[in-house]
Coordinates of C-alpha atoms and ligand atoms in Angstrom, one line a residue:
X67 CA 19.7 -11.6 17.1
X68 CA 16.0 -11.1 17.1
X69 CA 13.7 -8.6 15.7
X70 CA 12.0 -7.4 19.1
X71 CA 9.8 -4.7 19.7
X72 CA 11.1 -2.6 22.6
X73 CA 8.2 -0.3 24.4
X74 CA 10.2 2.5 24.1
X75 CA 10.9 4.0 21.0
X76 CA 14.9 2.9 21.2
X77 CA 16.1 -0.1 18.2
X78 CA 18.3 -2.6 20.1
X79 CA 19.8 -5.3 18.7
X80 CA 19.3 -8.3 20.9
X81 CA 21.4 -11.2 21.4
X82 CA 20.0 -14.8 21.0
X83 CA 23.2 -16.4 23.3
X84 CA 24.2 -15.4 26.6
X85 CA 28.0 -15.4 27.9
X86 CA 28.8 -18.6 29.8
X87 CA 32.8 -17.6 29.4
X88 CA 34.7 -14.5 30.1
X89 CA 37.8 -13.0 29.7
X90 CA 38.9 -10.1 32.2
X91 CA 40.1 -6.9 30.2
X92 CA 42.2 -3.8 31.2
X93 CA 42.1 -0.1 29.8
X94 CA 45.5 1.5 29.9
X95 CA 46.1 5.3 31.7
X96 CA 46.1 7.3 28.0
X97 CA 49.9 7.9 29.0
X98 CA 50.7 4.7 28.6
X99 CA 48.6 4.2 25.8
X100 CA 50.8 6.6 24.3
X101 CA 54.0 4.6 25.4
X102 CA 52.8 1.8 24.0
X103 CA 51.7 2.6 20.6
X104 CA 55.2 4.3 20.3
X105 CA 56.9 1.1 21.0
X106 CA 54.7 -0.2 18.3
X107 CA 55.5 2.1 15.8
X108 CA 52.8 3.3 15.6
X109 CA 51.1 0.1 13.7
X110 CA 48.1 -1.5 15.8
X111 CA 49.4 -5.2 14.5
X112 CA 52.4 -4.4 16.6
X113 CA 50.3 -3.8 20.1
X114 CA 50.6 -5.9 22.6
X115 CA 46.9 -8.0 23.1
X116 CA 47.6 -6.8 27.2
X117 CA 47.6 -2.7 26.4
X118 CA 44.5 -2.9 24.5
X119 CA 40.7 -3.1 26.1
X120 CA 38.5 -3.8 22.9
X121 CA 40.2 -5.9 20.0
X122 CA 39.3 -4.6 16.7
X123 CA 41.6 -5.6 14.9
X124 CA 40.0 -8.5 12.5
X125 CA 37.3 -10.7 13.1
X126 CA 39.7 -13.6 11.8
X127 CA 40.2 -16.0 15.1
X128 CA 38.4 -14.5 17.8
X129 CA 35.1 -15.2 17.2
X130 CA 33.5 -16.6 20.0
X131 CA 32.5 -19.9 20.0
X132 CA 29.0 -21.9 21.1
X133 CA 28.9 -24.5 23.4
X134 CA 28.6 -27.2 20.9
X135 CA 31.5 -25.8 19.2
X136 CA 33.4 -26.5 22.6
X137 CA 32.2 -29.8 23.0
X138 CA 32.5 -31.0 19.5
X139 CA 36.2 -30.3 20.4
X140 CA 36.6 -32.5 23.4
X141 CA 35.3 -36.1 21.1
X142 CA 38.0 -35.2 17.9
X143 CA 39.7 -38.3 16.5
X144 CA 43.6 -37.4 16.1
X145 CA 45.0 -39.3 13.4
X146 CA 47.4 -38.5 10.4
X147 CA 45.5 -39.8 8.2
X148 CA 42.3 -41.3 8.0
X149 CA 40.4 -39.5 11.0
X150 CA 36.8 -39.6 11.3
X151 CA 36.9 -35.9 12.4
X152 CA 38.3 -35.3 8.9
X153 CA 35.1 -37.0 7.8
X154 CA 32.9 -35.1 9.4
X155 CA 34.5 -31.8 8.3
X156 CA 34.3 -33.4 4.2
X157 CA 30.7 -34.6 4.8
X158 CA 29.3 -31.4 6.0
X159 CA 31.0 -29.3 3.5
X160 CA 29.4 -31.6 0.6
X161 CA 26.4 -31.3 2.2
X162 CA 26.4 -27.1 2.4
X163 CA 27.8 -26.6 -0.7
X164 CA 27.4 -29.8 -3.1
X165 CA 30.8 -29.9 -4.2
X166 CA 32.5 -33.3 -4.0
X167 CA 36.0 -32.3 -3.5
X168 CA 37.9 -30.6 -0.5
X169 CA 41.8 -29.6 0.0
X170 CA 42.1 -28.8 4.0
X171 CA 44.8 -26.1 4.5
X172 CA 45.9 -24.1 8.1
X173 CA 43.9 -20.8 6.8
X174 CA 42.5 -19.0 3.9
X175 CA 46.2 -17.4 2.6
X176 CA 47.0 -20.9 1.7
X177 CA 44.5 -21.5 -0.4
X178 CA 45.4 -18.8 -2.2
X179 CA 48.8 -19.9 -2.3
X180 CA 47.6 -23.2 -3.6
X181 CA 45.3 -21.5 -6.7
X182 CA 47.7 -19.4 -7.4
X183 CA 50.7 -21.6 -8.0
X184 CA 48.2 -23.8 -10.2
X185 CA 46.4 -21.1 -12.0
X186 CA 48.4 -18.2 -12.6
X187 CA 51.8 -17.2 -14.5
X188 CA 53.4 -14.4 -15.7
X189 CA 51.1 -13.1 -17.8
X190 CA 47.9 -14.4 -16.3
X191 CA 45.0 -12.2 -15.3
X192 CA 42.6 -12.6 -12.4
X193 CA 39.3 -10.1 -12.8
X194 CA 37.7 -9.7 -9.3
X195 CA 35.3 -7.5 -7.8
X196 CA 37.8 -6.4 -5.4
X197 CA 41.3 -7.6 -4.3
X198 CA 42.4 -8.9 -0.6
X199 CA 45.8 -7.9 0.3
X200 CA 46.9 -11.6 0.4
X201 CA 45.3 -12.6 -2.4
X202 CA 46.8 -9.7 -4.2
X203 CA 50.3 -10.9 -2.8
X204 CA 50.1 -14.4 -3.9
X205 CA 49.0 -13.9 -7.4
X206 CA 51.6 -10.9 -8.2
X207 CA 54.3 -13.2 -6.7
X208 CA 53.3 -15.5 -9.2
X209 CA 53.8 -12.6 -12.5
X210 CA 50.3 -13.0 -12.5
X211 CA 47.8 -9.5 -12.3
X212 CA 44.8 -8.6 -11.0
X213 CA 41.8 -6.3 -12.1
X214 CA 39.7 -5.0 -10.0
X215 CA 35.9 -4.8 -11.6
X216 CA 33.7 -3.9 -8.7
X217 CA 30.9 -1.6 -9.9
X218 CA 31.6 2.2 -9.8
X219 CA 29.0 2.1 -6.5
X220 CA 31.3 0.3 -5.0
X221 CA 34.0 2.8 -4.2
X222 CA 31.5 5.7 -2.9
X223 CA 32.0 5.7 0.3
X224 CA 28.5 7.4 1.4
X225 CA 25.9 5.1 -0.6
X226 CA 22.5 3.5 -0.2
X227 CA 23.5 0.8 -2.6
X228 CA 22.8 -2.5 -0.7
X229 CA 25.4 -4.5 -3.2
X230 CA 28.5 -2.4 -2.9
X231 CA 30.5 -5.7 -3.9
X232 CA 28.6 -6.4 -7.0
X233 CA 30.8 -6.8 -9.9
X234 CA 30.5 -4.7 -13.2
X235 CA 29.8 -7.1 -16.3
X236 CA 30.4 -4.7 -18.4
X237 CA 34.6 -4.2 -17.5
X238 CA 34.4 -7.9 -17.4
X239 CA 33.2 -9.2 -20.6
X240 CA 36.1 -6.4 -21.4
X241 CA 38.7 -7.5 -19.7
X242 CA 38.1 -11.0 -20.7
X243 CA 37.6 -9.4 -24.9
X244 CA 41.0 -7.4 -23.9
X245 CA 43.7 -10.0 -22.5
X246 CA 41.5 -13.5 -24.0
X247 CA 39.9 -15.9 -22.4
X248 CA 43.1 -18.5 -22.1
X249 CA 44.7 -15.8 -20.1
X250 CA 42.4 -15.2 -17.6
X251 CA 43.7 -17.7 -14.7
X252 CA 40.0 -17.4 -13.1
X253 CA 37.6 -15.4 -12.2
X254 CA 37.5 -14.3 -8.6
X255 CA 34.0 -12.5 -6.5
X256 CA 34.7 -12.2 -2.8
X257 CA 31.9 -12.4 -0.5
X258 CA 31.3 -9.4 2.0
X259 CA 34.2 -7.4 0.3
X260 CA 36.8 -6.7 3.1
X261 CA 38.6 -3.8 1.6
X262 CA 36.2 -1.7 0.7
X263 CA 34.2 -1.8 4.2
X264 CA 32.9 -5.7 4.1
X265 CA 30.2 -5.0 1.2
X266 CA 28.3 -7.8 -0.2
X267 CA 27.5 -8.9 -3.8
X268 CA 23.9 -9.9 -4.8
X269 CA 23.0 -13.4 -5.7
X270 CA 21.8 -11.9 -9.5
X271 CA 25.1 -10.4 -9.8
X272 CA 26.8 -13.9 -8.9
X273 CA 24.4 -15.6 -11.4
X274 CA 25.3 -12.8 -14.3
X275 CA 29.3 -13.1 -13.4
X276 CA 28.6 -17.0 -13.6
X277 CA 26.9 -16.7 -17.2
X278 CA 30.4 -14.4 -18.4
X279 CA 32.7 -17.1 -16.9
X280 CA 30.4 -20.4 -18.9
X281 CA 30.7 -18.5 -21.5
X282 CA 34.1 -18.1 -22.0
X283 CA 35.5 -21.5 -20.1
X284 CA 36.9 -19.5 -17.1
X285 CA 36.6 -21.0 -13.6
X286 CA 34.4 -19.1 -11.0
X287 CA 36.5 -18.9 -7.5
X288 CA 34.3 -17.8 -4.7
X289 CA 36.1 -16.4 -1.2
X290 CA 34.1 -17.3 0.9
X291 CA 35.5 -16.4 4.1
X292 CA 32.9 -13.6 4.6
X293 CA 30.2 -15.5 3.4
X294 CA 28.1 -15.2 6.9
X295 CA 27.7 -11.8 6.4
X296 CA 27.0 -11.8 2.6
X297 CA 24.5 -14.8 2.8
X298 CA 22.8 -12.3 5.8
X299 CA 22.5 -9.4 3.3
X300 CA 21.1 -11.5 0.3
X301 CA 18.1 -12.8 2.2
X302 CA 17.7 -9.1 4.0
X303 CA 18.5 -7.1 0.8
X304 CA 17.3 -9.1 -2.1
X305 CA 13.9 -9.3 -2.9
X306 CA 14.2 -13.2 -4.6
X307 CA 16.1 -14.3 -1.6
X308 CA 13.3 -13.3 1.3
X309 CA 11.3 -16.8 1.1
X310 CA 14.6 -18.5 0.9
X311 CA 16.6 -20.2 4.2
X312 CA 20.2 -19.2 4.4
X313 CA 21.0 -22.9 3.4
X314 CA 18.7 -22.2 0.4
X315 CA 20.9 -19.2 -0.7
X316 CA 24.0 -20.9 0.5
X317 CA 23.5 -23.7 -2.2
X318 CA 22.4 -21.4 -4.8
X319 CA 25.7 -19.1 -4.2
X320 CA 27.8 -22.4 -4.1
X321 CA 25.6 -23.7 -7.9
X322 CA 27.2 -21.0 -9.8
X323 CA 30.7 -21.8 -8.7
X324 CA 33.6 -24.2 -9.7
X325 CA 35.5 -23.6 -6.5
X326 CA 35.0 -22.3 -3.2
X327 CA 37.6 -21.4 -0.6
X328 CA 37.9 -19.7 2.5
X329 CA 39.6 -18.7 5.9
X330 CA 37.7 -20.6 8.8
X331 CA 39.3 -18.4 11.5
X332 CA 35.8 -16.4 10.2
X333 CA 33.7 -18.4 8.2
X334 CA 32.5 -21.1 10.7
X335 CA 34.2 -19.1 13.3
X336 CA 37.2 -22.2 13.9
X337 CA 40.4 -21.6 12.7
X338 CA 41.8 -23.3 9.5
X339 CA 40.5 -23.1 6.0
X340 CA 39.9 -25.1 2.8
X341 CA 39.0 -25.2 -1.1
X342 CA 36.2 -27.0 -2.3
X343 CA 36.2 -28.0 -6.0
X344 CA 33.3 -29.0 -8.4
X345 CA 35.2 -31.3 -10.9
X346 CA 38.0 -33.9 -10.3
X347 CA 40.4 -32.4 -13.1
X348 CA 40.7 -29.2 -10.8
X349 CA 41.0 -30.9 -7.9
X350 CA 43.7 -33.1 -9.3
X351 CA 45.8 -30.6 -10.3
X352 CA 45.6 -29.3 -6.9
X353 CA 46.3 -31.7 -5.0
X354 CA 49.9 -32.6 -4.7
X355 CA 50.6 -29.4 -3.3
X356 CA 48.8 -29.8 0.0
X357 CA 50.5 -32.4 1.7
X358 CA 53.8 -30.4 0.3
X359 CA 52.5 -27.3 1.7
X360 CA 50.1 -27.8 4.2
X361 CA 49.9 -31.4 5.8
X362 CA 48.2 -34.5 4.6
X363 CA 45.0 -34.6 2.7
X364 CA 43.1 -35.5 6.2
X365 CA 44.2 -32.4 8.1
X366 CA 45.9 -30.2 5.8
X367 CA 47.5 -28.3 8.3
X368 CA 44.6 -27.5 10.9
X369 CA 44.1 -29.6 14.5
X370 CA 41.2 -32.1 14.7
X371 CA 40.0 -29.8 17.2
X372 CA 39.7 -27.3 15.0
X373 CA 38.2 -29.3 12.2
X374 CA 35.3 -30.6 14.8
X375 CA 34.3 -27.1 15.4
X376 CA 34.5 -26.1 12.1
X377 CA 32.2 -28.7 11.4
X378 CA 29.5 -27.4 14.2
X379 CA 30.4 -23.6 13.0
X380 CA 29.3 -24.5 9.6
X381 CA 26.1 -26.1 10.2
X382 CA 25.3 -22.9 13.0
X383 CA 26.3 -20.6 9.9
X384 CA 23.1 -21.8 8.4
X385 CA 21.0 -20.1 11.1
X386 CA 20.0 -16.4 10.3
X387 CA 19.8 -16.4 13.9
X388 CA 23.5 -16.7 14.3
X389 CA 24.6 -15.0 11.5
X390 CA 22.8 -11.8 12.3
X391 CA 24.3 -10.4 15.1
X392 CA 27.7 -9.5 13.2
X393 CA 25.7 -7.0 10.7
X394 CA 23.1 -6.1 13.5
X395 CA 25.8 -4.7 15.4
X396 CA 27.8 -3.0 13.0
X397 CA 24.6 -1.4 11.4
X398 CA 24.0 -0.1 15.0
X399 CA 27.7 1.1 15.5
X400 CA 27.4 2.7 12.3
X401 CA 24.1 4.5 13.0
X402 CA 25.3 6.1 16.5
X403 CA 28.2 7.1 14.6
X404 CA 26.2 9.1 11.5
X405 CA 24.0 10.4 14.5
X406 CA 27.0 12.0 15.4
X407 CA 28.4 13.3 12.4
X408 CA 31.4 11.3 12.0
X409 CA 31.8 9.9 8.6
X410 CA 31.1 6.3 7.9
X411 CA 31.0 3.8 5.1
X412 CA 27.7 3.3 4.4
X413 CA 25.4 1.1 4.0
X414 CA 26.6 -0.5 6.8
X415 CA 28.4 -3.5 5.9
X416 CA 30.1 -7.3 7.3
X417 CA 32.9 -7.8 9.3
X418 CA 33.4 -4.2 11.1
X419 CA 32.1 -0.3 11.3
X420 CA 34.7 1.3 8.7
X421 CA 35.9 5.1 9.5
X422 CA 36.3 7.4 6.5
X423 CA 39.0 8.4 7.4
X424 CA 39.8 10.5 4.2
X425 CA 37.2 13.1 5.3
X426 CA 37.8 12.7 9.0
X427 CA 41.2 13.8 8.7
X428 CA 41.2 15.7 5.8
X429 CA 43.7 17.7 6.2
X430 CA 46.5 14.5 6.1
X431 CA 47.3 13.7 2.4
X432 CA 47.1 10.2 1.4
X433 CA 51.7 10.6 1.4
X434 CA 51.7 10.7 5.4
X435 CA 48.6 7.7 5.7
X436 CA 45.4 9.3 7.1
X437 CA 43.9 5.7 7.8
X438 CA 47.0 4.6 9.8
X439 CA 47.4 8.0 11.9
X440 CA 43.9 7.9 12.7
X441 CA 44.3 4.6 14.1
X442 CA 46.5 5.3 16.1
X443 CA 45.1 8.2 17.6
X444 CA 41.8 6.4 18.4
X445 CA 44.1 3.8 20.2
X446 CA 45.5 6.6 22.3
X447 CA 41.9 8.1 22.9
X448 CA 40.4 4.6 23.7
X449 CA 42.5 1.8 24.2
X450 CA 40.5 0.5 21.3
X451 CA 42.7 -1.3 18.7
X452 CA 41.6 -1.1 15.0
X453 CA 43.1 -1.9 11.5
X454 CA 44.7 1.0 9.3
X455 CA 43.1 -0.3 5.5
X456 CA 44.0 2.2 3.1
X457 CA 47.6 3.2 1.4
X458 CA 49.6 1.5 4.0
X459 CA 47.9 -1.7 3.2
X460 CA 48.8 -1.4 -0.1
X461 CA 52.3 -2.4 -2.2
X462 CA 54.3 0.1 -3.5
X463 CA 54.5 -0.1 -7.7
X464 CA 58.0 -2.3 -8.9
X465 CA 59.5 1.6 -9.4
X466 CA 58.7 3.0 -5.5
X467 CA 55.8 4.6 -6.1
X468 CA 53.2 4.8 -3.7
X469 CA 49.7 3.6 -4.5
X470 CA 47.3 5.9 -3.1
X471 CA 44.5 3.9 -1.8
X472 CA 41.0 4.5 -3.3
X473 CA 39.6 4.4 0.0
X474 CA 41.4 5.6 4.0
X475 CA 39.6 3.1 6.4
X476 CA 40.1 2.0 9.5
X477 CA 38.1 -0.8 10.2
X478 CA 36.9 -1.5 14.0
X479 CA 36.0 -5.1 13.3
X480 CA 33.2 -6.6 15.5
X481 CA 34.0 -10.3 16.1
X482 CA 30.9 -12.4 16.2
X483 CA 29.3 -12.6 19.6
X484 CA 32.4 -10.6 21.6
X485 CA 31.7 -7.7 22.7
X486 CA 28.6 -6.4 24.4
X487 CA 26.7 -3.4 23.6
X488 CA 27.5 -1.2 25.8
X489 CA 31.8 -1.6 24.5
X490 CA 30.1 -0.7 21.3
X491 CA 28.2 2.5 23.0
X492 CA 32.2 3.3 24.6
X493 CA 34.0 3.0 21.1
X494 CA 31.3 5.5 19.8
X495 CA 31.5 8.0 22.6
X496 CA 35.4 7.6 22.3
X497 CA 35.1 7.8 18.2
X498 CA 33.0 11.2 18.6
X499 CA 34.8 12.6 21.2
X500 CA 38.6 12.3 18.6
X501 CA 35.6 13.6 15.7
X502 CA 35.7 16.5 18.1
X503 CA 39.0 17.0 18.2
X504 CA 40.2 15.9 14.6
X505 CA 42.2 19.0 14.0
X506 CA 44.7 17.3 16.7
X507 CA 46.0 14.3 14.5
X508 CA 48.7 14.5 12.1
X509 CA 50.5 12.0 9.4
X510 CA 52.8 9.1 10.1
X511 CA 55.7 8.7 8.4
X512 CA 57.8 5.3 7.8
X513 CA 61.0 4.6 10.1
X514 CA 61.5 1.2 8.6
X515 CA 59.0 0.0 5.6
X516 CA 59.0 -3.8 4.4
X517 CA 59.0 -4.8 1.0
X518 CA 55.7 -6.7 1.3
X519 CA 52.7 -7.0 3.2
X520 CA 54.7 -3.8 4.6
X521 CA 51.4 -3.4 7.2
X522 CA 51.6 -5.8 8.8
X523 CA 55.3 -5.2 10.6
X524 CA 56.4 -1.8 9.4
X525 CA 57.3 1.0 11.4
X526 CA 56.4 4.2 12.1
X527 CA 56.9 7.9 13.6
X528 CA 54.5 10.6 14.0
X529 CA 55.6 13.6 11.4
X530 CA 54.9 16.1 14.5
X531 CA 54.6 16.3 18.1
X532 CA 51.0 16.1 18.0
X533 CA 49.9 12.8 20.0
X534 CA 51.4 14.8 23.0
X535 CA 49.1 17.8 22.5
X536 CA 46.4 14.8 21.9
X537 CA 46.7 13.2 25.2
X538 CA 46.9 16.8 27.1
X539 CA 43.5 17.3 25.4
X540 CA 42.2 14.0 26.9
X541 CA 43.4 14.9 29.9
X542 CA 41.7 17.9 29.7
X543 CA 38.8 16.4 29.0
X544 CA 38.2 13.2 31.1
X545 CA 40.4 14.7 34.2
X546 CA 41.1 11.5 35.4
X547 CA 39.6 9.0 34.2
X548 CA 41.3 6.1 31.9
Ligands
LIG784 N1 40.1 -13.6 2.1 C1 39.5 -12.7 2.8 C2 38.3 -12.0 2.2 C3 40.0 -12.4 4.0 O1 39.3 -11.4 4.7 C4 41.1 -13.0 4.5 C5 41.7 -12.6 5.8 C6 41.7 -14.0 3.8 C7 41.2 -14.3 2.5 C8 42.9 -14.7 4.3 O2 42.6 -15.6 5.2 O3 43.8 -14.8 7.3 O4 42.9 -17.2 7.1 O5 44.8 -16.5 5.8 N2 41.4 -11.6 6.4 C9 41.9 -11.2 7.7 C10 41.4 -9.8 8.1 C11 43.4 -11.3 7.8 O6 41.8 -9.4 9.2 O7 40.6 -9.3 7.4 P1 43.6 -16.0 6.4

């Protein structure tokens, strides 16, 4: 994305790539958007990619490519072990990030499944500035916790705060004073903070959160998987980082860590993932359980195809350039959307344009999931699939109890380099138009609820008949048209 003037007053974001391959999409009657979302009960990860017009589900996978991502894939080396792709991938990530050592695995859940069968027991702490539902998963499955430290700014949802995802030093030189240091399993800072509207932490927080860990002899684990968007807002938000390139803060980010891992189905916009490790002893330990879990220690679960264009997506993640046009987009998405009075997560973040939806259906509670109902409604007014992330993406406590969220959100991710402006400029008019008519939505309530990661393939029912009266509304509206 560049920076250009337009003679008119208007502040476009514009692209820096042009489409050379297209997929044909179809928009559902809002009938049968109805129908479908039914059959899903009434969760988006259960839609059908052919019912829905604009994906927002995740970013994680549907990235689009470059050209040279393409062709990268077309001269892989497939072999078991050994392959000179595998190389590649190993060389360039030494060369970003300056740590020797690198465990490949099929994507970023497995590396969490890998540090926390190594790290954590029952017992065993893991401080971060905010937890990811799978990273949650794995370490409680271990009898391990988690505490979540991100700054009190973090979890106001209407801010001007520009490091959301900064963690609070204070709570952690607590925590660590609290349980000791030999039973904290490691310290964990996620870039671009998913769950709490893809917020970034600063390079001086890193570097103080580094200090804490020296200190006290506890490893540093970086997620990296949204570090595009976090390495975007250092050099845009942080005053130290403006004379610095992206590889410049990249290095610096990786210097205060002992290991980095991540989910390349969004970092380096491939699929597959991996764990980078400072020192040998770490690296050891980790070790046997790739080829156990994963595949060998040359492909650890991924296709050479997809290591070649991770290699090209890495290097391409070092232009500001390419990395902008995520953020640009979302911060235009989430302007249009304030202009019109619907309520937003702000600053604008990574990854997506995040909904409040606790305020814009505030007359669900948090028992009958605001965040999921709303999403479904916008699918029925739009065709337009997002991802509930609030109490329905969390695990109930050992005793039933629901967690209430701290945040409702449902997050309308903007893949890198998808969609085109003027989808964005139909999601908004769609998005204002259900603003409108928020009185129409009511809760959800569970027909059949999973034990965990219940989000993902639970199901379902309205607790009223009031997606009918929503779709006579549209029809109402948009005669019509789809
Ligand atoms: N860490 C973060 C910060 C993530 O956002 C994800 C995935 C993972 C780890 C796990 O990586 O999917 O490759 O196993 N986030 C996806 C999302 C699922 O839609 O936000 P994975």
């Amino acid at each position: 994305m560049a920076t250009v003037k337009f003679y008119g007053n208007e502040t476009v974001p514009l692209e820096m790539h042009k489409v050379r391959i297209v997929q044909k999409l179809s928009l559902p009657p809002v009938e049968r958007r109805l129908e479908k979302i039914t059959e899903a009960g009434n969760n988006t990860f259960l839609l059908k990619n052919d019912d829905v017009f604009l994906d927002m589900l995740t970013d994680s996978g549907v990235n689009a490519m470059s050209d040279r991502q393409q062709a990268a894939m077309l001269v892989a080396d497939d072999s078991y072990a050994g392959s000179a792709t595998y190389t590649r991938l190993e060389d360039k990530l030494r060369d970003i990030f300056g740590m020797h050592y690198f465990l490949p695995t099929h994507q970023g859940r497995a590396c969490e499944h890998i540090l926390a069968k190594v790290f954590v027991s029952p017992g065993k702490v893991v401080p971060m500035n905010y937890h990811f539902t799978t990273t949650k998963a794995h370490i409680t499955l271990q009898g391990g916790s988690v505490e979540e430290l991100v700054t009190d700014a973090g979890l106001e949802v209407v801010s001007v705060n520009p490091f959301k995802g900064n963690m609070d030093i204070a709570k952690l030189r607590a925590v660590i004073g609290q349980h000791g240091a030999g039973n904290i399993a490691f310290v964990r800072m996620e870039s671009g903070t998913n769950l709490i509207g893809g917020q970034p932490f600063s390079l001086a927080n890193l570097a103080e959160v580094s200090n804490v860990c020296k200190e006290h002899g506890v490893p540093l684990v970086l997620d990296a998987s949204l570090l595009a968007d976090n390495l975007y807002f250092n050099k845009t938000r942080e005053d130290h980082c403006k004379a610095m390139s992206i590889r410049e803060i990249t290095r610096r980010t990786a210097d205060l860590c002992d290991i980095i891992y991540f989910s390349a189905r969004k970092l380096g916009c491939a699929r597959g993932g991996g764990i980078c490790i400072r020192d040998r002893a770490l690296f050891e330990k980790m070790r046997p359980l790739v080829p156990l879990y994963e595949g060998f220690l040359t492909y650890g679960g991924m296709s050479v195809r997809e290591m070649e264009a991770l290699t090209v997506g890495l290097e391409e993640t070092m232009d500001e350039e390419m990395i902008n046009q995520g953020p640009m987009f979302i911060g235009y998405m989430v302007e249009q959307l304030q202009e019109r009075g619907v309520p937003v997560i702000t600053p604008a973040g990574g990854l997506g344009c995040h909904i409040d939806a606790k305020r814009f259906v505030d007359h669900i509670p948090q028992s009958q999931y605001p965040a999921g109902a709303l999403a479904s409604a916008l699918y029925i007014a739009s065709g337009i699939r997002g991802m509930e992330r609030g109490t329905l993406s969390e695990q109930r406590e050992p005793d039933g109890s629901e967690i209430f969220a701290n945040m409702e959100l449902v997050r309308l991710a903007l893949p890198r380099r998808v969609f085109t402006l003027s989808q964005v400029k139909y999601a908004v008019d769609r998005i204002a138009w259900l603003y409108d008519n928020r009185h129409l939505i009511g809760g959800l309530t569970f027909v059949e609820e999973p034990e965990v990661l219940r989000f993902f393939y639970g199901l379902l029912e309205p607790v009223s008949d009031w997606q009918n009266k929503l779709v006579a509304k549209f029809r109402e509206d948009f005669g019509d048209s789809l």
